[in-house]
Each structure stands twice: as C-alpha cells, then as structure tokens.
Amino acid sequence: MNDTVSDNLQKVRKRIELASAAAGRASDAVKLLAVSKTMPAQAVRDAHAAGQLAFGENYIQEGVDKIASLADLPLEWHCIGPIQSNKSKWVAENFAWAHSIDRLKIAERLSAQRPAHLPPLQVCLQVNVDGGNNKSGVAPGELLALAQAVAKLPHLQLRGIMTIPEPSENKAQIQAVHRRARELFDSLNEAGLKLDTLSMGMTADLEIAITEGSTCLRVGTAIFGARS
Ligand SMILES: *Cc1c(COP(=O)(O)O)cnc(C)c1O
C-alpha cells in the first residue's frame, strides 16, 4: 500500500470540492476518472484501496493487460486514447466506456464487436474544439451529424462529448475552449440527443473545467505522479 496515491487522491477530491463550491455546483455532479496510463497495476490497486473505482487508459494494449491483471477488483474502465480499427475489438470486449470516438467507422465497429452479454458500450465523441493540428477529434461543424449517427447504433449508448484543449499557459484560452465545448454539448441536447457527460478537465485545468460545466474529469499526474 502506497500512501502517496491515497494522499494525492484526497488532495484532488479537495480541489474538486473547492472548485465545485466556488461554481455553485454539487461536488458529486463531477465524476473523477483516475488516468493510470503508464502506471503499474499496483498503483491502481492503491487508488482502489483509497476508494477510487473509475480508471482511464490511453493505450489499448496496455489497458487490456491491466484490466486482466486487476479482474479481481470491481473497477470501471474508460478508454480515453485514440482507437485504430485493428484495436476496436479489444475496446469493445474490455472497456465499459470509450471517450475518444471521432469517426463513424470506429463507432460501427465497436457496436458490431460489443459482446452480447455486456451492457452497451458507453461512449463520448471526441471533439477538436480548438482545431489543434496534432489532435484527433471531430470538427465542431461535423459533430451533430456524427452524434445522430452514433446514437442509432444498437450496442453503443451515446453519453456525451470529450475534449482536450491545446496545452497553454493562457488560462483564458483554455477556459474559452471549455466554454465552447459546453456550448456544443448544450446544442446537441437542444437537438434532441439525451446527453449527460461532458468529459473535460485534467490535472492542470480541472478547476476551469468544473467552472465551465464538466461532469467528468480525467486526472493522471495529480493522482499518480509524473509519467516518465
Ligand atoms: C494523459 C491524459 C489525461 C491525464 O492527464 P494529466 O495531465 O496527467 O492529468 C487525461 N486525458 C487524456 C485524454 C490523456 O491522454
């Protein structure tokens, strides 16, 4: 048992509580995913021992191996990294959620490959809100059409959208990206989709994300320490 992970989790929960209070939001309106990419299975066990149940993984092969070695724990696994066609089956068979869908083709494969004995895969569409070149994500102008198509797939349940702002020292710029994501999320609901998940906010920007309406934070470094 490593007390550092437990202490770090307490600090992150405190940050969420303070930011939620400042924003006039209930702190249990924001879900915390512990992003365990590159971290050993033992770090996940430590976080679980400190009460954490939901975990995010970026690299599918690494995630699948970790899920298998932690199958004795009642954890909820979220795929938050890019999904190539040849890896979609692994995601469909092993994860509860996928946050990083940005093409209909991948969504169709995930739906077709979702095993019948599992509940529908819970999905978010990744949106490239600020147009960063190196990033995956659907363009805002194509989001509604993709959402409407994904919502029809039988073995997926569309829950919301996910965004990753370009890293920046400029807080106002990050905040503008979060705000735009929130507007896109609201516009999908106004178009008749029933979405409850706005996945945004990481170690550096979780307070801003809470202010702008995030319902799901993805936090790695502040919980597990720096990645090498
Ligand atoms: C790594 C990663 C995170 C966590 O980032 P930290 O800055 O370590 O909190 C969140 N979301 C995605 C998509 C990531 O790749």
mmCIF file of C-alpha atoms and ligand atoms in Angstrom:
data_model
loop_
_atom_site.group_PDB
_atom_site.id
_atom_site.type_symbol
_atom_site.label_atom_id
_atom_site.label_comp_id
_atom_site.label_asym_id
_atom_site.label_seq_id
_atom_site.Cartn_x
_atom_site.Cartn_y
_atom_site.Cartn_z
ATOM 1 C CA MET A 1 0.000 0.000 0.000
ATOM 2 C CA ASN A 2 1.373 3.312 -1.122
ATOM 3 C CA ASP A 3 0.109 6.246 0.919
ATOM 4 C CA THR A 4 1.179 8.755 -1.715
ATOM 5 C CA VAL A 5 -1.614 7.766 -4.097
ATOM 6 C CA SER A 6 -4.108 7.916 -1.250
ATOM 7 C CA ASP A 7 -2.857 11.364 -0.157
ATOM 8 C CA ASN A 8 -2.883 12.609 -3.735
ATOM 9 C CA LEU A 9 -6.442 11.417 -4.215
ATOM 10 C CA GLN A 10 -7.513 13.279 -1.094
ATOM 11 C CA LYS A 11 -5.933 16.446 -2.483
ATOM 12 C CA VAL A 12 -7.651 16.047 -5.842
ATOM 13 C CA ARG A 13 -11.005 15.444 -4.140
ATOM 14 C CA LYS A 14 -10.427 18.619 -2.130
ATOM 15 C CA ARG A 15 -9.676 20.582 -5.316
ATOM 16 C CA ILE A 16 -12.911 19.264 -6.844
ATOM 17 C CA GLU A 17 -14.866 20.170 -3.731
ATOM 18 C CA LEU A 18 -13.497 23.724 -3.617
ATOM 19 C CA ALA A 19 -13.952 24.388 -7.332
ATOM 20 C CA SER A 20 -17.471 22.945 -7.266
ATOM 21 C CA ALA A 21 -18.432 25.097 -4.299
ATOM 22 C CA ALA A 22 -16.995 28.187 -5.994
ATOM 23 C CA ALA A 23 -19.011 27.375 -9.125
ATOM 24 C CA GLY A 24 -22.180 26.728 -7.132
ATOM 25 C CA ARG A 25 -22.228 23.086 -8.228
ATOM 26 C CA ALA A 26 -22.636 19.935 -6.142
ATOM 27 C CA SER A 27 -19.254 18.189 -5.943
ATOM 28 C CA ASP A 28 -20.881 14.841 -6.651
ATOM 29 C CA ALA A 29 -22.050 16.230 -10.001
ATOM 30 C CA VAL A 30 -18.490 15.748 -11.219
ATOM 31 C CA LYS A 31 -17.095 12.264 -11.733
ATOM 32 C CA LEU A 32 -13.385 11.622 -11.317
ATOM 33 C CA LEU A 33 -11.527 9.236 -13.620
ATOM 34 C CA ALA A 34 -8.064 8.279 -12.436
ATOM 35 C CA VAL A 35 -5.880 8.117 -15.548
ATOM 36 C CA SER A 36 -3.498 5.229 -14.916
ATOM 37 C CA LYS A 37 -1.710 5.098 -18.284
ATOM 38 C CA THR A 38 1.948 4.032 -17.928
ATOM 39 C CA MET A 39 1.367 3.275 -14.235
ATOM 40 C CA PRO A 40 1.708 -0.271 -12.865
ATOM 41 C CA ALA A 41 -1.319 -2.300 -11.792
ATOM 42 C CA GLN A 42 -0.240 -1.841 -8.174
ATOM 43 C CA ALA A 43 -0.840 1.914 -8.435
ATOM 44 C CA VAL A 44 -4.408 1.152 -9.493
ATOM 45 C CA ARG A 45 -4.767 -1.180 -6.505
ATOM 46 C CA ASP A 46 -3.565 1.619 -4.233
ATOM 47 C CA ALA A 47 -6.101 4.046 -5.702
ATOM 48 C CA HIS A 48 -8.868 1.466 -5.364
ATOM 49 C CA ALA A 49 -7.921 0.937 -1.720
ATOM 50 C CA ALA A 50 -8.411 4.701 -1.300
ATOM 51 C CA GLY A 51 -11.914 4.488 -2.736
ATOM 52 C CA GLN A 52 -11.370 5.136 -6.461
ATOM 53 C CA LEU A 53 -13.417 2.962 -8.851
ATOM 54 C CA ALA A 54 -13.208 4.536 -12.325
ATOM 55 C CA PHE A 55 -9.957 4.457 -14.299
ATOM 56 C CA GLY A 56 -8.864 5.763 -17.698
ATOM 57 C CA GLU A 57 -6.319 4.212 -20.054
ATOM 58 C CA ASN A 58 -4.936 5.662 -23.282
ATOM 59 C CA TYR A 59 -3.002 2.816 -24.808
ATOM 60 C CA ILE A 60 -5.287 -0.053 -25.625
ATOM 61 C CA GLN A 61 -2.853 -2.950 -25.337
ATOM 62 C CA GLU A 62 -1.554 -1.653 -22.002
ATOM 63 C CA GLY A 63 -5.103 -1.077 -20.794
ATOM 64 C CA VAL A 64 -6.278 -4.566 -21.735
ATOM 65 C CA ASP A 65 -3.331 -6.156 -19.920
ATOM 66 C CA LYS A 66 -4.012 -4.072 -16.814
ATOM 67 C CA ILE A 67 -7.730 -4.831 -16.876
ATOM 68 C CA ALA A 68 -6.925 -8.557 -16.982
ATOM 69 C CA SER A 69 -4.486 -8.371 -14.101
ATOM 70 C CA LEU A 70 -6.999 -6.398 -11.990
ATOM 71 C CA ALA A 71 -10.046 -8.520 -12.791
ATOM 72 C CA ASP A 72 -10.453 -9.342 -9.089
ATOM 73 C CA LEU A 73 -11.454 -5.705 -8.379
ATOM 74 C CA PRO A 74 -14.847 -4.147 -9.284
ATOM 75 C CA LEU A 75 -13.411 -1.357 -11.445
ATOM 76 C CA GLU A 76 -14.960 0.669 -14.268
ATOM 77 C CA TRP A 77 -12.578 1.094 -17.212
ATOM 78 C CA HIS A 78 -12.651 4.004 -19.651
ATOM 79 C CA CYS A 79 -10.726 4.069 -22.927
ATOM 80 C CA ILE A 80 -9.591 7.673 -23.451
ATOM 81 C CA GLY A 81 -6.965 7.248 -26.194
ATOM 82 C CA PRO A 82 -7.120 7.006 -29.982
ATOM 83 C CA ILE A 83 -8.829 3.852 -31.293
ATOM 84 C CA GLN A 84 -7.445 2.360 -34.500
ATOM 85 C CA SER A 85 -9.643 -0.054 -36.478
ATOM 86 C CA ASN A 86 -7.460 -3.027 -35.664
ATOM 87 C CA LYS A 87 -7.820 -2.345 -31.900
ATOM 88 C CA SER A 88 -11.555 -1.668 -31.769
ATOM 89 C CA LYS A 89 -12.394 -5.267 -30.852
ATOM 90 C CA TRP A 90 -10.229 -5.052 -27.739
ATOM 91 C CA VAL A 91 -12.016 -1.902 -26.670
ATOM 92 C CA ALA A 92 -15.452 -3.428 -27.343
ATOM 93 C CA GLU A 93 -14.616 -6.527 -25.311
ATOM 94 C CA ASN A 94 -12.808 -4.985 -22.341
ATOM 95 C CA PHE A 95 -13.917 -1.450 -21.551
ATOM 96 C CA ALA A 96 -17.142 -0.028 -20.090
ATOM 97 C CA TRP A 97 -16.654 3.356 -21.748
ATOM 98 C CA ALA A 98 -14.855 4.908 -24.730
ATOM 99 C CA HIS A 99 -14.382 8.704 -24.729
ATOM 100 C CA SER A 100 -12.365 9.057 -27.898
ATOM 101 C CA ILE A 101 -14.671 8.258 -30.815
ATOM 102 C CA ASP A 102 -14.285 10.656 -33.716
ATOM 103 C CA ARG A 103 -15.328 8.619 -36.770
ATOM 104 C CA LEU A 104 -18.494 6.725 -37.622
ATOM 105 C CA LYS A 105 -16.491 3.779 -38.922
ATOM 106 C CA ILE A 106 -14.939 3.166 -35.492
ATOM 107 C CA ALA A 107 -18.305 3.551 -33.758
ATOM 108 C CA GLU A 108 -19.859 0.996 -36.134
ATOM 109 C CA ARG A 109 -17.073 -1.474 -35.469
ATOM 110 C CA LEU A 110 -17.390 -1.027 -31.697
ATOM 111 C CA SER A 111 -21.135 -1.592 -31.862
ATOM 112 C CA ALA A 112 -20.767 -4.703 -34.045
ATOM 113 C CA GLN A 113 -17.999 -6.091 -31.817
ATOM 114 C CA ARG A 114 -19.627 -5.407 -28.444
ATOM 115 C CA PRO A 115 -20.279 -8.838 -26.873
ATOM 116 C CA ALA A 116 -23.979 -9.591 -26.357
ATOM 117 C CA HIS A 117 -23.545 -10.445 -22.673
ATOM 118 C CA LEU A 118 -22.205 -6.975 -21.838
ATOM 119 C CA PRO A 119 -24.240 -3.762 -21.447
ATOM 120 C CA PRO A 120 -23.933 -1.282 -24.340
ATOM 121 C CA LEU A 121 -20.542 0.429 -24.545
ATOM 122 C CA GLN A 122 -20.956 3.937 -23.089
ATOM 123 C CA VAL A 123 -19.425 6.440 -25.494
ATOM 124 C CA CYS A 124 -18.401 10.050 -25.870
ATOM 125 C CA LEU A 125 -17.412 11.761 -29.099
ATOM 126 C CA GLN A 126 -14.046 13.472 -29.007
ATOM 127 C CA VAL A 127 -14.330 17.000 -30.383
ATOM 128 C CA ASN A 128 -11.362 19.016 -31.629
ATOM 129 C CA VAL A 129 -12.737 22.300 -30.350
ATOM 130 C CA ASP A 130 -9.675 24.500 -30.895
ATOM 131 C CA GLY A 131 -8.578 22.980 -34.204
ATOM 132 C CA GLY A 132 -5.188 21.773 -32.901
ATOM 133 C CA ASN A 133 -3.361 20.054 -35.768
ATOM 134 C CA ASN A 134 -1.930 17.080 -33.945
ATOM 135 C CA LYS A 135 -5.126 16.096 -32.312
ATOM 136 C CA SER A 136 -7.817 13.628 -33.051
ATOM 137 C CA GLY A 137 -11.400 14.701 -32.702
ATOM 138 C CA VAL A 138 -14.334 15.529 -34.923
ATOM 139 C CA ALA A 139 -14.591 19.140 -36.130
ATOM 140 C CA PRO A 140 -17.383 21.075 -34.383
ATOM 141 C CA GLY A 141 -19.234 21.516 -37.679
ATOM 142 C CA GLU A 142 -19.448 17.748 -38.165
ATOM 143 C CA LEU A 143 -20.376 16.896 -34.591
ATOM 144 C CA LEU A 144 -24.171 16.868 -34.839
ATOM 145 C CA ALA A 145 -24.261 14.538 -37.847
ATOM 146 C CA LEU A 146 -21.820 12.135 -36.185
ATOM 147 C CA ALA A 147 -23.773 12.217 -32.907
ATOM 148 C CA GLN A 148 -27.053 11.464 -34.669
ATOM 149 C CA ALA A 149 -25.497 8.514 -36.494
ATOM 150 C CA VAL A 150 -23.768 7.103 -33.401
ATOM 151 C CA ALA A 151 -26.943 7.433 -31.325
ATOM 152 C CA LYS A 152 -28.624 4.938 -33.659
ATOM 153 C CA LEU A 153 -26.078 2.155 -33.183
ATOM 154 C CA PRO A 154 -27.568 -0.712 -31.173
ATOM 155 C CA HIS A 155 -24.715 -1.720 -28.892
ATOM 156 C CA LEU A 156 -23.467 1.752 -28.024
ATOM 157 C CA GLN A 157 -25.026 4.314 -25.727
ATOM 158 C CA LEU A 158 -24.041 7.861 -26.628
ATOM 159 C CA ARG A 159 -23.419 9.746 -23.374
ATOM 160 C CA GLY A 160 -21.673 12.969 -24.368
ATOM 161 C CA ILE A 161 -18.538 14.622 -25.678
ATOM 162 C CA MET A 162 -14.888 14.765 -24.689
ATOM 163 C CA THR A 163 -12.330 17.457 -25.364
ATOM 164 C CA ILE A 164 -8.625 18.101 -24.747
ATOM 165 C CA PRO A 165 -7.561 21.761 -25.061
ATOM 166 C CA GLU A 166 -4.156 22.519 -26.535
ATOM 167 C CA PRO A 167 -1.747 22.920 -23.598
ATOM 168 C CA SER A 168 -1.275 26.614 -22.866
ATOM 169 C CA GLU A 169 -0.134 28.914 -20.088
ATOM 170 C CA ASN A 170 -3.011 31.156 -21.028
ATOM 171 C CA LYS A 171 -5.893 30.279 -18.734
ATOM 172 C CA ALA A 172 -8.368 32.444 -20.601
ATOM 173 C CA GLN A 173 -7.626 30.493 -23.756
ATOM 174 C CA ILE A 174 -8.164 27.141 -22.018
ATOM 175 C CA GLN A 175 -11.346 28.450 -20.476
ATOM 176 C CA ALA A 176 -12.655 29.552 -23.874
ATOM 177 C CA VAL A 177 -12.154 26.008 -25.205
ATOM 178 C CA HIS A 178 -14.035 24.503 -22.271
ATOM 179 C CA ARG A 179 -16.816 27.028 -22.707
ATOM 180 C CA ARG A 180 -17.119 26.248 -26.403
ATOM 181 C CA ALA A 181 -17.266 22.521 -25.580
ATOM 182 C CA ARG A 182 -20.079 23.208 -23.146
ATOM 183 C CA GLU A 183 -21.976 25.149 -25.823
ATOM 184 C CA LEU A 184 -21.571 22.268 -28.267
ATOM 185 C CA PHE A 185 -22.785 19.834 -25.603
ATOM 186 C CA ASP A 186 -25.833 22.000 -24.929
ATOM 187 C CA SER A 187 -26.575 22.324 -28.636
ATOM 188 C CA LEU A 188 -26.636 18.534 -29.031
ATOM 189 C CA ASN A 189 -29.143 18.269 -26.214
ATOM 190 C CA GLU A 190 -31.201 21.046 -27.782
ATOM 191 C CA ALA A 191 -31.176 18.997 -30.991
ATOM 192 C CA GLY A 192 -32.874 16.183 -29.085
ATOM 193 C CA LEU A 193 -29.987 13.961 -28.013
ATOM 194 C CA LYS A 194 -30.064 12.987 -24.364
ATOM 195 C CA LEU A 195 -26.517 13.500 -23.175
ATOM 196 C CA ASP A 196 -25.262 13.726 -19.604
ATOM 197 C CA THR A 197 -21.469 13.573 -19.932
ATOM 198 C CA LEU A 198 -19.119 16.449 -20.653
ATOM 199 C CA SER A 199 -15.658 14.900 -20.324
ATOM 200 C CA MET A 200 -13.085 17.651 -19.849
ATOM 201 C CA GLY A 201 -10.503 18.745 -17.308
ATOM 202 C CA MET A 202 -7.133 17.207 -16.430
ATOM 203 C CA THR A 203 -4.521 17.863 -13.746
ATOM 204 C CA ALA A 204 -3.691 21.387 -14.903
ATOM 205 C CA ASP A 205 -7.162 22.650 -15.753
ATOM 206 C CA LEU A 206 -9.669 20.784 -13.605
ATOM 207 C CA GLU A 207 -10.876 23.902 -11.774
ATOM 208 C CA ILE A 208 -11.583 25.730 -15.035
ATOM 209 C CA ALA A 209 -13.344 22.649 -16.391
ATOM 210 C CA ILE A 210 -15.589 22.478 -13.331
ATOM 211 C CA THR A 211 -16.403 26.177 -13.665
ATOM 212 C CA GLU A 212 -17.421 25.595 -17.277
ATOM 213 C CA GLY A 213 -19.644 22.611 -16.522
ATOM 214 C CA SER A 214 -17.517 19.472 -16.797
ATOM 215 C CA THR A 215 -19.204 16.333 -15.480
ATOM 216 C CA CYS A 216 -16.177 14.058 -15.863
ATOM 217 C CA LEU A 217 -12.565 14.881 -15.043
ATOM 218 C CA ARG A 218 -9.688 12.753 -16.331
ATOM 219 C CA VAL A 219 -6.804 13.178 -13.896
ATOM 220 C CA GLY A 220 -3.480 11.340 -14.064
ATOM 221 C CA THR A 221 -0.462 13.283 -12.814
ATOM 222 C CA ALA A 222 -2.095 14.757 -9.704
ATOM 223 C CA ILE A 223 -3.034 11.240 -8.554
ATOM 224 C CA PHE A 224 -0.184 9.008 -9.672
ATOM 225 C CA GLY A 225 2.709 11.475 -10.059
ATOM 226 C CA ALA A 226 4.607 12.458 -13.193
ATOM 227 C CA ARG A 227 4.877 9.946 -16.003
ATOM 228 C CA SER A 228 8.399 9.126 -17.227
HETATM 229 C C1 LIG B 1 -2.975 11.583 -20.049
HETATM 230 C C2 LIG B 1 -4.361 12.057 -20.260
HETATM 231 C C3 LIG B 1 -5.082 12.637 -19.212
HETATM 232 C C4 LIG B 1 -4.490 12.923 -17.836
HETATM 233 O O1 LIG B 1 -3.599 13.990 -17.930
HETATM 234 P P1 LIG B 1 -2.890 14.597 -16.598
HETATM 235 O O2 LIG B 1 -2.393 15.910 -17.068
HETATM 236 O O3 LIG B 1 -1.798 13.652 -16.234
HETATM 237 O O4 LIG B 1 -3.926 14.704 -15.553
HETATM 238 C C5 LIG B 1 -6.400 12.984 -19.462
HETATM 239 N N1 LIG B 1 -6.985 12.783 -20.658
HETATM 240 C C6 LIG B 1 -6.321 12.230 -21.690
HETATM 241 C C7 LIG B 1 -7.021 12.015 -22.985
HETATM 242 C C8 LIG B 1 -4.986 11.866 -21.516
HETATM 243 O O5 LIG B 1 -4.324 11.352 -22.561
#
